[in-house]
Amino acid sequence: MAETNETRYRVGGMDCAACASKIDAAVRRVAGVADVSVSVMAGTMTVRHDGSSDLKAIEKRVTGLGYSVSPFAGSAAPAQDHGAHDHRHHDHGDHDHDGHDHAGHDHDHGEKEIEGLHGHDHGPMTGPWWQSRKGRLTILSGAALIAAYAVGHLIPAIGSYAFIVAMLIGLVPIARRAVMAAFSGTPFSIEMLMAIAAVGAVIINAGEEAATVVFLFLVGELLEGVAAGKARESIQSLTSLVPKSALLEDNGQMREVPAESLAVGAIIMVRPGDRISADGIIVSGESAIDEAPVTGESTPVRKGVDAVVFAGTVNGDAVLRVRVTAAAADNTIARVVKLVEEAQESKAPTERFIDRFSRYYTPGVVVVAALVAVVPPLFLAGAWDEWIYKGLAILLIGCPCALVISTPAAIAASLSAGARRGLLMKGGAVLESLGKVTMVAFDKTGTLTEGKPQVTDIVAFGLSEAQILSRAAVLEQGSSHPLALAILKRAKADGVPMPPAFELKALPGKGVSGKVGGETLDLLSSSAARERGALDGDKDARITVLNDEGKSVSVLLVNGAAAGLIAMRDEPREDAEAGLSALKSAGIKAMMLTGDNKRTAAAVAGMLGIDWRGEMMPEDKQRVVGELKRQGFVVAKVGDGINDAPALAAADIGIAMGGGTDVALETADAAVLHGRVGDVARMIALSQRTTRNILENITIALGLKAVFLVTTIAGITGLWPAILADTGATVLVTINALRLLRVKG
């Protein structure tokens, strides 16, 4: 099988679905190209090719249509290393990504970019709209139209010529692009329909309307560009959260360096109030971290040594030293942005259907327009001027722009809104499927629970609870066992004293012993304490009750006699109950699948009020997911993305959550970056809102066209309302989709 390379480009100047389809059609014609994915909203294009393709030819095709194009630096796809070499030789391969004005500067004169509408400008991305080429053309066309009206009033004899000149100012760039698109495989572009309608209108002496229609078309395109830019900015603005510089610790000295130069393992200092400049682990200090910019979480999170921090979050009240764990290009925000952009290129089922529909829709409308123009005059004694005029108006209704953008605009807005809240979905298909989920199967450890045990009960026999905790903590100092860490954490939180211990030694499989202040202490598992004969019937009964609640029990012996019990359990996450009840109120069932023993599983499931299966190996979880699907459920599996891989793959949607983010981002269909159970319900709700938004958009797009089709044939509306039906619908659809960016929660 031939090797497939993947090259990604930034494309400037795209602002509607017609742009994407023109680029797609043109690039597919280049030899060796296997597949093309274009995202208007992300302003990106991914080309899959067999390595024989001339990448210069691909870029010429795109610039020939009037867009700017520049390869991503080292733009091989994440899955492959090849592809990066493919464009190192380009003399503009290393330019900045936003595709300013270097696309095509090395092309010969005949390949010059087309001035005008889509030229180099991508107004929405850079600077105010009136400074963009599209903006200037619109202003010029408007001024020419006003001048033509003035001339028409002052010197009526040349009024019609003035309108033709005004029309040509806007139409020439449109017509040039129509011809280029036709040669590149898109004969029925909106530009072509526009050019035919305008020229036809002049022939039947409707020059004034022709000029007005061209101007309205330019205004509509400009509005589309601004709206598309808003959607694009929403995800790009995430990257601006990461500060440009960092304070690097170098041989005991602090020096300011660019954040992108930080290497993995470097130590940086973060002052109170500063944004953290890289993903990392706290080496020293404790502070409240405001994660709102990245996670949308309003309350700051207290973090100390060994806690993970994200680039872009804000350090609250103390100096932190942080060890960098990811280079700038791989930090959480950069990966989120990249994933969202790639996700926008993968089409949703609805989008694929509409693309196919629009392929037949436009030629169909052209045929209808031709019949309307010709049949009544030939067979029904209609007036040629009147019916040709109606035919031209119908031609303008034939552009499927609003319809084609209806789905990707909503999906792009949703993916961006989700990413800003730590909800990552890999593409439109995943986003659409999520809304259909009827059963969510959760892993237990690290998903529904914190993933680390906590002290739940201290039972003292004779001593106080604080004395029991203090003695146990003394023995566990320096241990990294999860149960030991739980005891030490509780001791620190309660502020109990921890005097030094002597003759500390581990008792493999049993516990630990040592001497403190003249006492011989042992902290043992309940079975080891039983062997020593330290437990009477009452104490044993207490341990059984605690075990039945799914808790592990350690027994503290002082001078050989049982002095107290410490019970620990991996407790549910704070938001687990609320998250599960949000699913329940949305009519979605939930189930817990865990490898833990049945007693622990039953205890945790009882606290959360959820169905459960215990003592399951990964293949058992996979089997249960398969059974649920056979019962007719649409199953989402939520886990930490590592030991749950088989079940995540078997489910309709695999959602990774908790600590396994790195693996999760690569393997699952979706990921909850911030480990909140409630985020699963939020993700499903976002998907359902998106589906509703897409249906609204399709209704707006087709509804407006249907209304204007009828009113045009009836003679109520003419050319310029017809162009409003197209560009107006596109703007409405895009604005409606952008409402998804304002999703709360």
XYZ file of C-alpha atoms in Angstrom:
745
model
C 0.000 0.000 0.000
C 1.323 3.447 -0.875
C 2.500 5.560 2.020
C 0.167 8.446 2.840
C 1.661 11.783 3.782
C -0.299 14.556 5.404
C 0.427 18.278 5.053
C -1.512 20.993 6.882
C -1.921 24.579 5.708
C -3.308 27.820 7.043
C -5.627 29.323 4.443
C -6.490 33.027 4.659
C -9.587 34.671 3.175
C -12.111 31.814 3.488
C -15.405 32.919 4.970
C -18.132 30.678 3.632
C -18.709 27.077 2.697
C -18.510 27.893 -1.022
C -14.883 28.935 -0.453
C -14.105 25.564 1.092
C -15.790 23.588 -1.680
C -13.955 25.564 -4.404
C -10.596 24.918 -2.705
C -11.508 21.258 -2.151
C -12.475 20.750 -5.815
C -9.339 22.505 -7.089
C -6.816 20.702 -4.842
C -8.356 17.251 -5.492
C -7.413 17.696 -9.160
C -3.677 17.811 -8.343
C -1.966 14.496 -9.181
C -1.213 12.292 -6.172
C -3.751 13.942 -3.841
C -5.844 11.296 -2.038
C -8.032 13.430 0.203
C -8.607 17.064 1.176
C -10.230 18.405 4.378
C -10.951 22.121 4.573
C -12.317 23.949 7.618
C -13.676 27.447 7.002
C -14.043 28.073 10.723
C -10.493 27.048 11.637
C -9.003 28.546 8.457
C -7.085 25.308 7.818
C -6.657 22.680 5.114
C -5.211 19.178 5.449
C -4.065 17.428 2.277
C -3.416 13.681 2.287
C -1.184 12.684 -0.620
C 1.082 9.830 -1.716
C 4.297 11.873 -1.561
C 4.461 12.308 -5.355
C 2.340 15.480 -5.278
C 3.930 18.783 -6.176
C 3.110 20.845 -3.075
C 3.974 24.008 -5.027
C 1.176 23.093 -7.463
C -1.265 22.645 -4.559
C -0.403 26.102 -3.244
C -0.720 27.630 -6.742
C -4.212 26.160 -7.090
C -5.276 27.801 -3.813
C -3.634 31.176 -4.466
C -5.059 31.091 -8.012
C -8.539 31.088 -6.477
C -7.615 34.198 -4.510
C -6.739 32.871 -1.046
C -3.484 33.062 0.878
C -1.886 29.765 1.900
C 1.069 28.803 4.074
C 2.136 25.410 5.442
C 2.117 24.881 9.198
C 5.704 24.697 10.442
C 6.556 20.986 10.292
C 3.032 20.226 9.280
C 3.068 16.467 9.310
C 0.036 15.068 10.986
C 0.499 13.961 14.559
C 0.298 10.337 13.529
C 3.116 10.569 11.027
C 6.556 12.006 10.987
C 6.689 12.127 7.247
C 5.168 15.072 5.522
C 7.233 17.571 7.450
C 10.071 17.211 4.972
C 7.697 17.775 2.096
C 7.742 21.510 2.348
C 10.978 22.453 3.968
C 12.219 23.586 0.568
C 9.511 26.195 0.184
C 10.835 29.629 0.519
C 7.863 30.579 2.633
C 7.490 27.436 4.653
C 8.651 29.014 7.866
C 6.585 32.156 7.794
C 4.093 32.943 10.440
C 0.976 30.853 10.376
C -1.604 33.435 9.693
C -0.847 33.518 6.030
C -0.344 37.242 5.634
C 0.979 38.247 2.288
C 3.488 35.637 1.441
C 1.233 33.223 -0.353
C 2.225 33.128 -3.889
C 4.957 35.778 -3.785
C 7.163 33.390 -5.697
C 4.656 32.718 -8.455
C 5.202 34.065 -11.926
C 3.263 37.031 -13.216
C 0.564 34.963 -14.890
C -0.257 33.296 -11.563
C -0.877 36.567 -9.722
C -3.559 36.364 -7.117
C -6.953 37.605 -8.008
C -7.521 41.025 -6.596
C -10.776 41.640 -4.898
C -13.157 39.715 -2.854
C -11.194 36.854 -1.524
C -7.789 38.182 -2.424
C -5.191 37.997 0.241
C -7.152 39.557 2.812
C -8.647 37.667 5.638
C -10.142 40.748 7.177
C -11.755 39.036 10.117
C -8.413 37.740 11.344
C -6.354 40.908 11.184
C -7.316 44.516 11.783
C -10.633 46.317 11.195
C -12.836 45.212 8.284
C -12.496 48.482 6.349
C -8.740 47.976 6.020
C -9.154 44.584 4.371
C -9.194 44.283 0.608
C -12.755 42.979 0.723
C -13.775 45.965 2.869
C -12.150 48.461 0.512
C -13.842 46.901 -2.527
C -17.244 47.055 -0.789
C -16.748 50.745 0.122
C -15.634 51.546 -3.442
C -18.618 49.713 -4.930
C -21.002 51.553 -2.548
C -19.450 54.926 -3.425
C -19.749 54.142 -7.160
C -23.430 53.211 -6.686
C -24.158 56.515 -4.888
C -22.264 58.418 -7.623
C -24.311 56.613 -10.308
C -27.579 57.631 -8.595
C -26.333 61.249 -8.471
C -25.315 61.193 -12.148
C -28.664 59.601 -13.075
C -30.532 62.518 -11.446
C -28.291 65.256 -12.837
C -27.755 63.885 -16.371
C -30.482 61.284 -17.006
C -29.175 60.597 -20.535
C -26.008 58.854 -19.234
C -27.570 57.457 -16.038
C -27.754 53.889 -17.357
C -24.046 53.945 -18.310
C -23.110 55.233 -14.846
C -24.863 52.222 -13.289
C -23.030 49.837 -15.646
C -19.683 51.355 -14.552
C -20.698 51.089 -10.873
C -21.660 47.456 -11.416
C -18.396 46.598 -13.198
C -16.283 47.946 -10.299
C -17.670 45.202 -8.069
C -18.326 42.582 -10.750
C -14.902 42.349 -12.452
C -13.142 40.759 -9.425
C -16.179 38.468 -8.906
C -16.195 37.392 -12.564
C -12.439 36.684 -12.562
C -12.901 34.420 -9.590
C -15.901 32.742 -11.236
C -13.734 31.859 -14.265
C -10.879 30.549 -12.059
C -13.347 28.434 -10.054
C -14.872 27.029 -13.253
C -11.414 25.980 -14.507
C -10.712 24.403 -11.082
C -13.805 22.207 -11.169
C -16.562 24.413 -9.655
C -18.645 25.736 -12.582
C -21.742 26.566 -10.491
C -20.090 28.896 -7.978
C -22.057 31.811 -6.453
C -19.646 34.132 -8.330
C -20.659 32.540 -11.659
C -24.394 32.803 -10.840
C -23.817 36.401 -9.741
C -21.945 37.320 -12.939
C -24.603 35.770 -15.215
C -27.420 37.524 -13.295
C -25.701 40.931 -13.367
C -24.814 40.777 -17.077
C -28.302 39.482 -17.903
C -29.873 42.348 -15.947
C -27.847 44.892 -17.965
C -28.977 43.256 -21.234
C -32.655 43.683 -20.228
C -32.019 47.312 -19.179
C -32.054 46.687 -15.404
C -28.564 48.177 -14.910
C -29.586 50.050 -11.761
C -30.691 46.809 -10.099
C -27.615 44.970 -11.348
C -25.317 47.498 -9.644
C -27.385 47.349 -6.424
C -27.270 43.537 -6.395
C -23.472 43.490 -6.823
C -23.088 45.940 -3.931
C -25.458 43.950 -1.668
C -23.555 40.773 -2.540
C -20.279 42.405 -1.468
C -21.867 43.634 1.793
C -23.169 40.126 2.515
C -19.778 38.541 1.830
C -18.122 41.097 4.091
C -20.557 40.292 6.922
C -19.911 36.569 6.395
C -16.180 37.232 6.706
C -16.634 39.151 9.961
C -18.909 36.439 11.394
C -16.539 33.626 10.355
C -13.689 35.570 11.942
C -15.577 35.747 15.244
C -15.943 31.968 15.328
C -12.282 31.536 14.426
C -11.098 33.980 17.089
C -12.983 32.157 19.833
C -10.661 29.156 19.682
C -7.534 31.057 18.626
C -7.956 33.356 21.641
C -7.141 30.373 23.852
C -3.540 30.504 22.633
C -3.252 34.125 23.748
C -3.803 33.003 27.356
C -0.243 31.694 27.565
C 2.178 34.487 28.490
C 4.980 35.284 26.045
C 7.787 35.238 28.638
C 8.823 33.225 31.691
C 11.234 33.607 34.640
C 13.777 30.800 34.243
C 15.897 29.630 37.189
C 19.451 29.280 35.902
C 22.311 28.486 38.343
C 20.486 30.203 41.183
C 19.808 33.295 39.066
C 16.471 34.376 37.573
C 16.310 35.546 33.975
C 13.422 36.351 31.677
C 13.208 34.119 28.596
C 10.580 33.634 25.845
C 8.002 31.058 27.005
C 8.357 29.025 23.802
C 12.059 28.473 24.519
C 11.364 26.599 27.791
C 12.676 23.037 27.739
C 11.050 20.115 29.543
C 12.633 19.830 33.007
C 13.442 23.555 33.339
C 12.496 25.239 36.626
C 10.518 28.481 36.348
C 9.442 30.913 39.051
C 5.858 32.190 39.035
C 5.110 35.310 41.092
C 1.714 36.019 42.693
C -0.667 37.423 40.071
C 1.373 36.074 37.113
C 0.022 33.724 34.482
C 1.809 30.365 34.509
C 3.795 30.124 31.280
C 4.005 26.330 30.845
C 2.373 23.069 31.895
C 4.296 21.743 34.895
C 4.501 20.321 38.396
C 4.939 22.502 41.497
C 8.360 21.909 43.060
C 7.984 24.334 45.963
C 5.318 26.692 47.304
C 1.584 26.474 47.814
C -0.934 28.842 46.277
C -4.510 29.283 45.070
C -4.537 28.833 41.291
C -7.249 30.567 39.257
C -8.039 28.086 36.478
C -11.039 30.043 35.118
C -9.262 31.160 31.910
C -8.691 27.542 30.891
C -11.416 25.523 32.622
C -14.181 28.051 33.264
C -14.012 26.976 36.954
C -14.826 30.128 38.929
C -13.316 29.228 42.325
C -9.501 29.136 42.602
C -8.001 25.709 43.390
C -5.461 25.362 46.218
C -2.339 23.574 44.932
C 0.925 22.588 46.615
C 4.062 20.545 45.917
C 3.633 17.780 43.269
C 0.352 19.286 41.986
C -0.051 19.710 38.236
C -0.548 23.233 36.844
C -1.588 24.305 33.337
C -0.158 27.019 31.117
C -2.451 30.067 31.029
C -3.803 29.703 34.587
C -3.165 32.492 37.123
C -1.084 32.092 40.294
C -2.897 33.615 43.275
C -1.106 34.484 46.486
C 2.384 32.935 46.800
C 5.598 32.432 44.821
C 5.733 29.014 43.111
C 8.647 27.133 41.582
C 7.397 24.914 38.756
C 9.161 22.165 36.812
C 8.154 22.348 33.128
C 6.598 19.098 31.842
C 5.645 20.074 28.268
C 7.210 22.245 25.578
C 5.153 25.224 24.348
C 3.909 23.343 21.270
C 2.676 20.434 23.434
C 1.107 22.240 26.378
C -2.547 21.559 27.150
C -3.818 24.721 25.437
C -1.755 24.169 22.262
C -2.971 20.574 22.042
C -6.571 21.619 22.632
C -6.362 24.238 19.863
C -4.777 21.726 17.479
C -7.351 19.043 18.275
C -10.242 21.478 17.824
C -8.883 22.685 14.478
C -8.416 19.106 13.277
C -11.875 18.219 14.595
C -13.418 21.038 12.547
C -11.974 19.487 9.393
C -13.663 16.113 10.005
C -17.210 16.255 8.710
C -20.360 15.346 10.599
C -22.904 13.004 8.963
C -25.374 15.897 8.480
C -22.639 17.974 6.870
C -21.701 15.165 4.458
C -25.371 14.758 3.488
C -25.785 18.493 2.856
C -22.590 18.580 0.773
C -24.041 15.829 -1.444
C -27.425 17.595 -1.557
C -25.877 20.936 -2.580
C -24.018 19.263 -5.457
C -27.405 18.634 -7.108
C -29.267 21.614 -5.639
C -27.380 24.404 -7.477
C -27.449 22.847 -10.988
C -31.137 22.049 -10.296
C -31.921 25.697 -9.537
C -29.978 26.799 -12.660
C -32.216 24.505 -14.755
C -35.365 25.899 -13.053
C -34.131 29.488 -13.681
C -33.540 28.688 -17.367
C -37.024 27.141 -17.711
C -38.670 30.135 -15.961
C -36.863 32.513 -18.337
C -37.690 30.605 -21.534
C -40.922 28.568 -21.189
C -43.532 31.340 -20.499
C -42.371 33.599 -23.406
C -42.125 30.657 -25.850
C -45.285 28.746 -24.972
C -47.498 31.045 -22.877
C -47.061 34.350 -24.730
C -45.230 35.905 -21.737
C -43.051 39.024 -22.094
C -39.394 38.081 -22.598
C -38.044 40.938 -20.396
C -40.293 40.069 -17.473
C -39.549 36.315 -17.463
C -35.812 36.657 -18.098
C -35.732 39.034 -15.114
C -37.509 36.417 -12.973
C -35.134 33.720 -14.227
C -32.113 35.839 -13.245
C -33.571 36.422 -9.754
C -34.077 32.674 -9.295
C -30.466 32.144 -10.378
C -29.344 34.196 -7.356
C -31.473 32.063 -5.038
C -29.554 29.018 -6.306
C -26.416 29.445 -4.213
C -26.316 26.849 -1.421
C -23.926 28.928 0.741
C -26.215 29.342 3.758
C -27.251 25.699 3.624
C -23.706 24.360 3.339
C -22.349 26.539 6.183
C -25.318 25.705 8.475
C -23.687 22.572 9.948
C -19.948 23.444 10.084
C -20.665 26.866 11.622
C -22.658 25.289 14.470
C -20.107 22.511 14.959
C -17.155 24.921 14.990
C -18.888 27.135 17.565
C -19.693 24.095 19.735
C -16.201 22.617 19.554
C -14.792 26.014 20.552
C -17.311 26.513 23.371
C -16.574 22.998 24.642
C -12.794 23.425 24.453
C -12.967 26.598 26.546
C -14.618 24.517 29.276
C -12.261 21.541 29.014
C -14.708 19.443 26.959
C -12.870 18.072 23.934
C -14.712 16.345 21.113
C -12.885 14.963 18.108
C -14.962 16.181 15.215
C -18.519 16.735 14.099
C -19.440 13.037 13.986
C -18.590 12.649 17.698
C -20.415 15.872 18.550
C -23.563 14.691 16.743
C -23.455 11.162 18.242
C -23.048 12.396 21.823
C -26.547 13.849 21.819
C -28.001 10.394 21.121
C -26.342 8.690 24.130
C -28.818 6.810 26.373
C -26.395 4.974 28.725
C -23.137 6.158 30.286
C -20.834 3.466 31.717
C -18.319 4.910 34.210
C -15.067 3.467 35.435
C -14.822 3.853 39.249
C -11.261 4.650 40.337
C -10.137 8.105 39.275
C -13.391 8.725 37.386
C -16.284 8.587 39.856
C -13.829 8.595 42.778
C -10.745 10.695 43.490
C -8.429 7.795 42.699
C -6.626 8.018 46.033
C -7.826 6.807 49.445
C -8.812 9.242 52.205
C -9.149 8.692 55.940
C -12.886 8.334 56.631
C -13.035 7.064 60.260
C -10.740 7.121 63.285
C -11.937 4.782 66.074
C -10.044 5.223 69.370
C -9.915 2.686 72.234
C -8.770 4.617 75.324
C -6.717 7.342 73.540
C -8.070 10.401 71.723
C -8.553 10.429 67.922
C -5.747 12.994 67.545
C -3.357 10.747 69.522
C -4.189 7.762 67.294
C -3.660 9.844 64.118
C -0.405 11.350 65.435
C 1.116 7.916 66.250
C 0.019 6.407 62.916
C 1.436 9.377 60.969
C 4.790 9.107 62.771
C 5.145 5.506 61.552
C 4.151 6.371 57.974
C 6.572 9.313 57.528
C 8.575 8.898 54.335
C 6.320 6.169 52.905
C 4.780 6.605 49.447
C 2.127 3.889 49.809
C -1.357 5.301 48.948
C -2.772 4.388 52.403
C 0.250 5.988 54.112
C -0.201 9.156 52.040
C -3.863 9.307 53.097
C -2.896 9.154 56.803
C -0.152 11.783 56.360
C -2.511 14.091 54.468
C -5.150 13.860 57.221
C -2.503 14.406 59.951
C -1.261 17.531 58.149
C -4.827 18.828 57.679
C -5.641 18.272 61.391
C -2.278 19.739 62.467
C -1.397 16.858 64.827
C 2.194 16.695 66.210
C 4.613 14.198 64.619
C 7.588 13.476 66.928
C 10.585 11.573 65.481
C 10.432 7.753 65.437
C 13.244 5.245 66.002
C 13.897 1.719 64.781
C 11.292 2.130 62.012
C 10.928 -1.012 59.957
C 8.513 -2.285 57.327
C 6.792 -5.626 57.955
C 6.240 -6.877 54.359
C 2.578 -7.606 53.627
C 1.603 -6.703 57.215
C 2.411 -3.083 58.052
C 5.090 -1.014 59.796
C 6.547 -0.783 63.330
C 8.770 1.585 65.325
C 9.470 3.206 68.711
C 8.297 6.702 69.712
C 8.798 8.278 73.143
C 9.269 4.930 74.922
C 6.224 3.276 73.275
C 6.445 0.394 70.806
C 4.019 1.109 67.974
C 2.700 -1.123 65.161
C 0.363 -0.106 62.376
C -0.958 -3.352 60.885
C -3.542 -4.639 58.442
C -6.574 -6.104 60.217
C -5.554 -9.680 59.290
C -2.017 -9.151 60.710
C -3.509 -7.718 63.950
C -5.778 -10.759 64.188
C -2.741 -13.077 63.888
C -1.148 -11.244 66.821
C -4.276 -11.884 68.887
C -4.744 -8.152 69.445
C -8.448 -8.032 68.507
C -11.355 -9.093 70.705
C -14.928 -9.730 69.477
C -16.095 -6.084 69.765
C -13.119 -4.679 67.864
C -13.446 -7.367 65.181
C -17.147 -6.499 64.773
C -16.238 -2.792 64.287
C -13.733 -3.779 61.573
C -16.353 -5.951 59.792
C -18.825 -3.022 59.720
C -16.156 -0.732 58.246
C -15.142 -3.398 55.681
C -18.778 -3.759 54.631
C -18.784 -0.025 53.845
C -15.942 -0.687 51.373
C -13.215 0.702 53.662
C -9.673 -0.596 54.248
C -8.849 -0.728 57.982
C -5.425 -0.341 59.631
C -5.058 -1.241 63.335
C -2.731 0.750 65.641
C -1.107 -1.291 68.428
C 0.573 0.496 71.359
C 2.881 -1.829 73.293
C 1.114 -4.810 71.695
C -2.488 -3.768 72.583
C -5.031 -2.437 70.030
C -5.367 1.324 70.661
C -7.409 2.387 67.621
C -8.566 1.807 64.056
C -8.042 4.023 61.001
C -10.446 3.367 58.116
C -9.746 4.606 54.594
C -11.611 4.579 51.337
C -11.310 6.036 47.835
C -14.123 8.589 48.217
C -16.418 9.774 45.408
C -15.480 13.044 43.716
C -17.218 16.071 45.187
C -19.347 16.564 42.091
C -20.027 12.863 41.334
C -23.513 12.779 42.852
C -24.577 16.052 41.196
C -23.079 14.925 37.871
C -24.974 11.614 37.944
C -28.251 13.282 38.892
C -27.789 15.713 35.943
C -27.604 12.665 33.649
C -30.640 11.101 35.323
C -32.715 14.272 34.928
C -31.761 14.294 31.219
C -33.226 10.773 30.959
C -29.837 9.068 30.569
C -29.025 5.899 32.545
C -25.662 5.422 34.267
C -23.708 2.349 35.387
C -20.395 1.835 37.226
C -17.945 -0.813 35.972
C -15.013 -1.501 38.301
C -12.238 -4.006 38.928
C -12.648 -3.487 42.700
C -14.086 -6.175 44.978
C -17.855 -6.346 45.160
C -18.031 -5.022 48.735
C -16.201 -1.786 47.839
C -18.116 -1.445 44.567
C -21.478 -1.874 46.323
C -20.548 0.703 48.983
C -19.521 3.402 46.473
C -22.458 2.646 44.153
C -24.821 2.845 47.148
C -23.522 6.317 48.064
C -23.988 7.507 44.463
C -27.241 5.677 43.727
C -25.956 3.989 40.576
C -26.111 0.494 39.007
C -22.811 -1.391 39.231
C -20.724 -4.404 38.210
C -17.657 -5.331 40.269
C -14.470 -7.479 40.013
C -14.210 -6.832 36.274
C -11.148 -7.271 34.092
C -10.763 -4.893 31.082
C -12.191 -7.568 28.750
C -15.232 -7.963 31.065
C -15.911 -4.224 30.794
C -15.685 -4.526 27.013
C -18.167 -7.442 27.105
C -20.672 -5.492 29.260
C -20.490 -2.510 26.885
C -21.247 -4.888 23.992
C -24.231 -6.334 25.899
C -25.633 -2.852 26.604
C -25.370 -1.977 22.900
C -27.217 -5.175 21.963
C -29.980 -4.141 24.381
C -30.466 -1.054 22.224
C -28.568 1.527 24.299
C -26.295 4.124 22.691
C -23.351 3.734 25.069
C -20.751 6.278 26.149
C -17.883 4.771 28.190
C -16.077 7.087 30.582
C -12.658 6.048 31.903
C -9.079 7.206 32.358
C -8.093 6.083 28.887
C -5.422 3.500 29.820
C -6.755 0.246 31.321
C -10.163 1.109 29.883
C -8.947 1.176 26.270
C -10.859 -1.978 25.134
C -14.161 -0.750 26.628
C -13.608 2.819 25.342
C -13.090 1.401 21.852
C -16.152 -0.897 22.095
C -18.521 1.910 23.136
C -20.327 4.170 20.656
C -18.432 7.083 22.209
C -15.296 6.735 24.373
C -14.855 9.633 26.812
C -11.535 9.886 28.644
C -11.463 11.548 32.043
C -9.175 11.958 35.005
C -5.403 11.654 35.107
C -4.879 9.828 31.835
C -5.253 12.973 29.760
C -2.242 12.381 27.491
C -3.371 8.927 26.463
C -6.954 10.122 26.538
C -6.461 12.925 24.063
C -5.017 10.470 21.553
C -7.237 7.396 22.067
C -10.748 8.431 23.065
C -13.415 10.143 20.918
C -13.849 12.851 23.524
C -12.097 13.934 26.713
C -13.108 15.722 29.910
C -9.899 17.591 30.707
C -10.797 18.675 34.206
C -12.101 15.402 35.588
C -15.550 16.623 36.588
C -18.318 14.021 36.450
C -20.837 16.783 35.679
C -18.899 17.582 32.500
C -20.204 14.376 30.887
C -23.791 15.668 31.189
C -22.622 19.110 29.979
C -20.983 17.541 26.927
C -24.174 15.641 26.034
C -26.292 18.789 26.569
C -23.937 20.791 24.318
C -24.332 18.139 21.615
C -28.137 18.266 21.867
C -28.101 22.078 21.685
C -25.862 21.862 18.613
C -28.238 19.447 16.850
C -31.127 21.853 17.513
C -29.028 24.752 16.225
C -28.202 22.846 13.005
C -31.908 22.138 12.399
C -32.732 25.835 12.959
C -29.978 26.788 10.503
C -31.201 24.397 7.802
C -34.748 25.717 8.287
C -33.576 29.359 7.963
C -31.493 28.572 4.849
C -34.093 26.544 2.961
C -37.086 28.517 4.296
C -35.824 31.884 3.036
C -34.983 30.404 -0.368
C -38.403 28.762 -0.690
C -40.200 32.017 0.212
C -38.197 34.069 -2.295
C -38.553 31.418 -4.999
C -42.355 31.667 -4.756
C -42.453 35.489 -4.453
C -40.054 35.869 -7.420
C -42.141 33.673 -9.730
C -45.262 35.526 -8.521
C -43.570 38.794 -9.470
C -43.636 40.235 -5.922
C -39.844 40.385 -5.351
C -36.994 41.041 -7.758
C -33.233 40.793 -8.084
C -32.010 42.515 -4.981
C -34.320 40.711 -2.488
C -33.100 37.480 -4.151
C -29.468 38.243 -3.309
C -30.556 39.065 0.256
C -32.141 35.604 0.409
C -28.671 34.185 -0.142
C -26.189 36.403 1.691
C -28.787 37.380 4.301
C -29.482 33.727 5.075
C -25.747 32.984 5.319
C -25.239 35.811 7.793
C -28.303 34.772 9.847
C -27.163 31.145 9.953
C -23.643 32.106 11.056
C -24.934 34.475 13.754
C -27.322 31.783 15.012
C -24.423 29.301 15.195
C -22.301 31.812 17.113
C -24.928 31.780 19.892
C -23.454 28.408 20.867
C -20.236 30.190 21.898
C -22.138 31.818 24.740
C -22.996 28.475 26.391
C -22.919 28.933 30.155
C -21.573 26.402 32.653
